[in-house]
Amino acid sequence: QVLLVQSGAEVKKPGASVKVSCKASGYTFSLYGLTWVRQAPGQGLEWMGWISPQNGNTHYAQKFQGRVTMTTDTSTNMAYLEVRSLTSDDTAVYYCARETWNDAYWGQGTLVIVSS
Amino acid sequence: EIVLTQSPATLSLSPGERATLSCRASQSVSNFLAWYQQRPGQAPRLLIYDGSSRATGIPARFSGSGSGTDFTLTITSLEPEDLAIYYCQQRSNWPRTFGQGTKLEI
């Protein structure tokens, strides 16, 4: 079965960077794009971007352009989300998801807390 | 970017009643619209794709309709486990976007 397992919670200071990982299993990793979505405490879902493991093509929400990098490693079926120059507004649960037209599989989420 | 506006923000109903949730897009998304359910403390779950098609395992009491800019998620005969926040998502253009959510209280 399709499974996405994310790395554990992180606590970072303002100005630092964080790298969240997402380990995929149960399917051919290179064939499906991966989406990253975040959710601040008590807030809605915010679409951050998408990456194709097959060729590295990405689409980012304009809000995150230049501050976020999505990468994949097809040898280990891993996806990564790096967010730089963190502020308290980046405190959120970060999800990876494999979305196709008719199904969607989500990781369990990674809590990132930004606090001095 | 396409803005999705959901209404109402909160909906309070009783078990057995019918819920009607709305999602309006700032420009046409054809039928490339999905609905997600997020129960407390859980990751979102896909309910509806392509505006009106139920995802695998979704009960028949969930139905979607609409095209272009106006969409509706209908839940007939509410059950207590339907307590959740419901989000629409457009899949027509990059960047994908979500609505702000409708909280369903049972």
mmCIF file of C-alpha atoms in Angstrom:
data_model
loop_
_atom_site.group_PDB
_atom_site.id
_atom_site.type_symbol
_atom_site.label_atom_id
_atom_site.label_comp_id
_atom_site.label_asym_id
_atom_site.label_seq_id
_atom_site.Cartn_x
_atom_site.Cartn_y
_atom_site.Cartn_z
ATOM 1 C CA GLN A 1 0.000 0.000 0.000
ATOM 2 C CA VAL A 2 1.051 3.602 -0.587
ATOM 3 C CA LEU A 3 2.728 5.056 2.464
ATOM 4 C CA LEU A 4 4.329 8.445 3.086
ATOM 5 C CA VAL A 5 6.291 8.709 6.318
ATOM 6 C CA GLN A 6 7.611 12.100 7.358
ATOM 7 C CA SER A 7 10.426 13.122 9.661
ATOM 8 C CA GLY A 8 9.849 14.163 13.252
ATOM 9 C CA ALA A 9 8.990 17.483 14.830
ATOM 10 C CA GLU A 10 11.494 20.319 14.736
ATOM 11 C CA VAL A 11 12.060 23.412 16.848
ATOM 12 C CA LYS A 12 13.974 26.195 15.143
ATOM 13 C CA LYS A 13 15.004 29.730 15.953
ATOM 14 C CA PRO A 14 13.943 32.661 13.784
ATOM 15 C CA GLY A 15 16.261 33.064 10.801
ATOM 16 C CA ALA A 16 17.210 29.398 10.716
ATOM 17 C CA SER A 17 16.358 26.814 8.073
ATOM 18 C CA VAL A 18 14.507 23.511 8.339
ATOM 19 C CA LYS A 19 14.504 20.467 6.077
ATOM 20 C CA VAL A 20 11.549 18.112 6.301
ATOM 21 C CA SER A 21 11.735 14.680 4.706
ATOM 22 C CA CYS A 22 9.081 12.376 3.299
ATOM 23 C CA LYS A 23 9.810 8.674 2.681
ATOM 24 C CA ALA A 24 7.586 7.068 0.043
ATOM 25 C CA SER A 25 6.858 3.371 -0.311
ATOM 26 C CA GLY A 26 4.338 1.050 -1.939
ATOM 27 C CA TYR A 27 4.517 2.513 -5.456
ATOM 28 C CA THR A 28 6.945 3.545 -8.199
ATOM 29 C CA PHE A 29 8.265 6.784 -6.740
ATOM 30 C CA SER A 30 9.372 8.407 -9.999
ATOM 31 C CA LEU A 31 5.944 8.160 -11.627
ATOM 32 C CA TYR A 32 3.992 10.482 -9.307
ATOM 33 C CA GLY A 33 4.490 14.086 -8.352
ATOM 34 C CA LEU A 34 4.594 15.121 -4.721
ATOM 35 C CA THR A 35 2.840 18.078 -3.186
ATOM 36 C CA TRP A 36 3.724 19.979 -0.024
ATOM 37 C CA VAL A 37 0.977 21.624 2.019
ATOM 38 C CA ARG A 38 1.225 23.368 5.366
ATOM 39 C CA GLN A 39 -1.274 24.199 8.083
ATOM 40 C CA ALA A 40 -0.613 26.811 10.756
ATOM 41 C CA PRO A 41 -2.213 26.213 14.168
ATOM 42 C CA GLY A 42 -5.973 26.620 13.902
ATOM 43 C CA GLN A 43 -5.714 27.705 10.270
ATOM 44 C CA GLY A 44 -6.579 26.240 6.887
ATOM 45 C CA LEU A 45 -4.570 24.314 4.335
ATOM 46 C CA GLU A 46 -1.939 26.240 2.381
ATOM 47 C CA TRP A 47 -0.584 24.773 -0.869
ATOM 48 C CA MET A 48 3.179 25.319 -1.055
ATOM 49 C CA GLY A 49 4.308 23.564 -4.198
ATOM 50 C CA TRP A 50 4.770 20.418 -6.240
ATOM 51 C CA ILE A 51 7.711 18.457 -7.564
ATOM 52 C CA SER A 52 8.105 15.751 -10.172
ATOM 53 C CA PRO A 53 10.595 13.088 -9.028
ATOM 54 C CA GLN A 54 10.964 12.021 -12.656
ATOM 55 C CA ASN A 55 12.631 15.223 -13.868
ATOM 56 C CA GLY A 56 12.797 17.574 -10.887
ATOM 57 C CA ASN A 57 10.308 20.022 -12.364
ATOM 58 C CA THR A 58 8.674 22.174 -9.715
ATOM 59 C CA HIS A 59 5.773 24.553 -9.260
ATOM 60 C CA TYR A 60 5.869 26.817 -6.228
ATOM 61 C CA ALA A 61 3.266 29.119 -4.771
ATOM 62 C CA GLN A 62 4.502 32.639 -5.384
ATOM 63 C CA LYS A 63 4.499 33.321 -1.660
ATOM 64 C CA PHE A 64 7.292 30.774 -1.181
ATOM 65 C CA GLN A 65 9.369 31.432 -4.309
ATOM 66 C CA GLY A 66 13.000 31.970 -3.362
ATOM 67 C CA ARG A 67 12.616 30.813 0.225
ATOM 68 C CA VAL A 68 11.563 27.203 -0.284
ATOM 69 C CA THR A 69 13.270 24.376 -2.153
ATOM 70 C CA MET A 70 11.703 21.011 -2.948
ATOM 71 C CA THR A 71 13.909 18.121 -3.973
ATOM 72 C CA THR A 72 13.689 14.374 -4.406
ATOM 73 C CA ASP A 73 16.128 11.449 -4.356
ATOM 74 C CA THR A 74 14.857 8.622 -6.546
ATOM 75 C CA SER A 75 17.544 6.237 -5.252
ATOM 76 C CA THR A 76 16.023 6.342 -1.774
ATOM 77 C CA ASN A 77 12.406 7.303 -2.591
ATOM 78 C CA MET A 78 12.765 10.427 -0.487
ATOM 79 C CA ALA A 79 11.320 13.895 -0.928
ATOM 80 C CA TYR A 80 12.582 16.957 0.890
ATOM 81 C CA LEU A 81 11.209 20.373 1.711
ATOM 82 C CA GLU A 82 13.653 23.068 2.814
ATOM 83 C CA VAL A 83 12.362 26.348 4.200
ATOM 84 C CA ARG A 84 14.875 29.134 4.867
ATOM 85 C CA SER A 85 14.782 32.370 6.867
ATOM 86 C CA LEU A 86 12.155 31.023 9.239
ATOM 87 C CA THR A 87 9.849 33.336 11.158
ATOM 88 C CA SER A 88 7.136 32.625 13.704
ATOM 89 C CA ASP A 89 4.643 32.684 10.823
ATOM 90 C CA ASP A 90 6.232 29.467 9.555
ATOM 91 C CA THR A 91 5.111 27.564 12.648
ATOM 92 C CA ALA A 92 2.875 24.899 11.155
ATOM 93 C CA VAL A 93 2.333 21.251 10.371
ATOM 94 C CA TYR A 94 3.922 20.450 7.028
ATOM 95 C CA TYR A 95 2.436 17.639 4.931
ATOM 96 C CA CYS A 96 3.704 15.811 1.893
ATOM 97 C CA ALA A 97 1.052 14.271 -0.329
ATOM 98 C CA ARG A 98 0.838 12.153 -3.461
ATOM 99 C CA GLU A 99 -2.175 13.484 -5.304
ATOM 100 C CA THR A 100 -3.530 12.153 -8.571
ATOM 101 C CA TRP A 101 -6.803 13.028 -10.187
ATOM 102 C CA ASN A 102 -8.726 10.318 -8.359
ATOM 103 C CA ASP A 103 -6.793 9.602 -5.190
ATOM 104 C CA ALA A 104 -4.591 11.196 -2.596
ATOM 105 C CA TYR A 105 -2.211 9.856 0.001
ATOM 106 C CA TRP A 106 -0.875 12.086 2.745
ATOM 107 C CA GLY A 107 1.976 11.821 5.172
ATOM 108 C CA GLN A 108 1.302 12.108 8.872
ATOM 109 C CA GLY A 109 2.587 15.672 9.002
ATOM 110 C CA THR A 110 5.667 17.255 10.561
ATOM 111 C CA LEU A 111 5.273 19.962 13.177
ATOM 112 C CA VAL A 112 7.764 22.792 12.805
ATOM 113 C CA ILE A 113 7.872 25.315 15.633
ATOM 114 C CA VAL A 114 9.758 28.550 15.158
ATOM 115 C CA SER A 115 10.511 30.207 18.459
ATOM 116 C CA SER A 116 13.302 32.196 20.033
ATOM 117 C CA GLU B 1 -3.671 32.704 -8.752
ATOM 118 C CA ILE B 2 -7.204 31.378 -8.477
ATOM 119 C CA VAL B 3 -8.964 32.316 -5.255
ATOM 120 C CA LEU B 4 -11.533 29.916 -3.829
ATOM 121 C CA THR B 5 -14.168 31.276 -1.472
ATOM 122 C CA GLN B 6 -16.108 28.850 0.667
ATOM 123 C CA SER B 7 -19.378 29.471 2.471
ATOM 124 C CA PRO B 8 -20.575 29.329 5.079
ATOM 125 C CA ALA B 9 -17.574 29.493 7.389
ATOM 126 C CA THR B 10 -19.368 27.345 9.957
ATOM 127 C CA LEU B 11 -22.394 25.099 9.619
ATOM 128 C CA SER B 12 -24.187 23.692 12.670
ATOM 129 C CA LEU B 13 -26.568 20.814 11.992
ATOM 130 C CA SER B 14 -27.979 17.729 13.657
ATOM 131 C CA PRO B 15 -27.485 14.052 12.802
ATOM 132 C CA GLY B 16 -29.726 13.001 9.933
ATOM 133 C CA GLU B 17 -29.905 16.497 8.442
ATOM 134 C CA ARG B 18 -28.541 17.570 5.057
ATOM 135 C CA ALA B 19 -25.480 19.793 4.682
ATOM 136 C CA THR B 20 -24.838 22.018 1.690
ATOM 137 C CA LEU B 21 -21.371 23.570 1.346
ATOM 138 C CA SER B 22 -20.425 26.058 -1.334
ATOM 139 C CA CYS B 23 -17.154 26.863 -3.115
ATOM 140 C CA ARG B 24 -16.797 29.720 -5.595
ATOM 141 C CA ALA B 25 -13.746 30.243 -7.805
ATOM 142 C CA SER B 26 -12.442 33.636 -8.920
ATOM 143 C CA GLN B 27 -12.234 32.292 -12.492
ATOM 144 C CA SER B 28 -13.382 29.158 -14.264
ATOM 145 C CA VAL B 29 -11.708 25.918 -13.191
ATOM 146 C CA SER B 30 -13.867 23.803 -15.528
ATOM 147 C CA ASN B 31 -14.585 20.685 -13.440
ATOM 148 C CA PHE B 32 -11.082 20.474 -11.964
ATOM 149 C CA LEU B 33 -12.210 20.832 -8.405
ATOM 150 C CA ALA B 34 -11.723 18.506 -5.440
ATOM 151 C CA TRP B 35 -13.189 18.365 -1.954
ATOM 152 C CA TYR B 36 -11.251 17.264 1.095
ATOM 153 C CA GLN B 37 -12.418 16.370 4.577
ATOM 154 C CA GLN B 38 -10.149 17.011 7.554
ATOM 155 C CA ARG B 39 -11.212 15.534 10.857
ATOM 156 C CA PRO B 40 -9.667 16.902 14.054
ATOM 157 C CA GLY B 41 -6.056 15.870 14.421
ATOM 158 C CA GLN B 42 -5.952 14.049 11.083
ATOM 159 C CA ALA B 43 -4.524 14.636 7.634
ATOM 160 C CA PRO B 44 -6.993 15.621 4.916
ATOM 161 C CA ARG B 45 -8.884 12.895 3.064
ATOM 162 C CA LEU B 46 -9.984 13.179 -0.555
ATOM 163 C CA LEU B 47 -13.771 12.978 -0.905
ATOM 164 C CA ILE B 48 -14.590 14.246 -4.394
ATOM 165 C CA TYR B 49 -12.529 14.842 -7.532
ATOM 166 C CA ASP B 50 -13.419 16.291 -10.942
ATOM 167 C CA GLY B 51 -16.244 18.196 -9.285
ATOM 168 C CA SER B 52 -18.592 15.244 -8.820
ATOM 169 C CA SER B 53 -16.739 11.917 -8.705
ATOM 170 C CA ARG B 54 -16.436 10.176 -5.337
ATOM 171 C CA ALA B 55 -13.023 8.916 -4.350
ATOM 172 C CA THR B 56 -12.569 5.264 -3.465
ATOM 173 C CA GLY B 57 -14.293 4.254 -0.243
ATOM 174 C CA ILE B 58 -16.289 7.468 0.173
ATOM 175 C CA PRO B 59 -19.898 6.854 1.231
ATOM 176 C CA ALA B 60 -22.672 7.663 -1.204
ATOM 177 C CA ARG B 61 -24.104 10.304 1.141
ATOM 178 C CA PHE B 62 -21.295 12.595 -0.088
ATOM 179 C CA SER B 63 -21.914 14.157 -3.486
ATOM 180 C CA GLY B 64 -20.421 17.007 -5.466
ATOM 181 C CA SER B 65 -21.815 19.162 -8.223
ATOM 182 C CA GLY B 66 -20.996 22.224 -10.271
ATOM 183 C CA SER B 67 -18.622 23.411 -12.945
ATOM 184 C CA GLY B 68 -16.946 26.611 -14.006
ATOM 185 C CA THR B 69 -16.915 28.821 -10.932
ATOM 186 C CA ASP B 70 -19.643 27.467 -8.631
ATOM 187 C CA PHE B 71 -19.466 24.152 -6.821
ATOM 188 C CA THR B 72 -21.410 22.419 -4.076
ATOM 189 C CA LEU B 73 -20.636 19.581 -1.697
ATOM 190 C CA THR B 74 -23.759 17.941 -0.317
ATOM 191 C CA ILE B 75 -23.806 15.545 2.602
ATOM 192 C CA THR B 76 -27.142 13.845 3.062
ATOM 193 C CA SER B 77 -28.189 12.300 6.361
ATOM 194 C CA LEU B 78 -25.327 13.608 8.512
ATOM 195 C CA GLU B 79 -23.558 11.272 10.898
ATOM 196 C CA PRO B 80 -21.517 12.271 13.966
ATOM 197 C CA GLU B 81 -18.240 11.288 12.262
ATOM 198 C CA ASP B 82 -18.883 13.928 9.592
ATOM 199 C CA LEU B 83 -17.734 16.538 12.109
ATOM 200 C CA ALA B 84 -14.782 18.058 10.261
ATOM 201 C CA ILE B 85 -13.522 20.960 8.221
ATOM 202 C CA TYR B 86 -14.172 20.674 4.495
ATOM 203 C CA TYR B 87 -11.874 22.277 1.927
ATOM 204 C CA CYS B 88 -12.253 22.714 -1.789
ATOM 205 C CA GLN B 89 -9.140 22.673 -3.989
ATOM 206 C CA GLN B 90 -8.782 23.743 -7.592
ATOM 207 C CA ARG B 91 -6.612 21.588 -9.838
ATOM 208 C CA SER B 92 -7.030 23.618 -12.991
ATOM 209 C CA ASN B 93 -4.079 25.988 -12.748
ATOM 210 C CA TRP B 94 -0.718 26.323 -11.061
ATOM 211 C CA PRO B 95 -0.449 27.142 -8.262
ATOM 212 C CA ARG B 96 -3.086 24.848 -6.869
ATOM 213 C CA THR B 97 -5.124 26.619 -4.191
ATOM 214 C CA PHE B 98 -7.459 25.701 -1.363
ATOM 215 C CA GLY B 99 -10.519 27.461 -0.070
ATOM 216 C CA GLN B 100 -10.427 28.672 3.509
ATOM 217 C CA GLY B 101 -12.626 25.808 4.699
ATOM 218 C CA THR B 102 -16.106 25.231 6.098
ATOM 219 C CA LYS B 103 -16.338 23.887 9.618
ATOM 220 C CA LEU B 104 -19.184 21.422 10.017
ATOM 221 C CA GLU B 105 -20.475 21.062 13.575
ATOM 222 C CA ILE B 106 -22.745 18.158 14.359
#
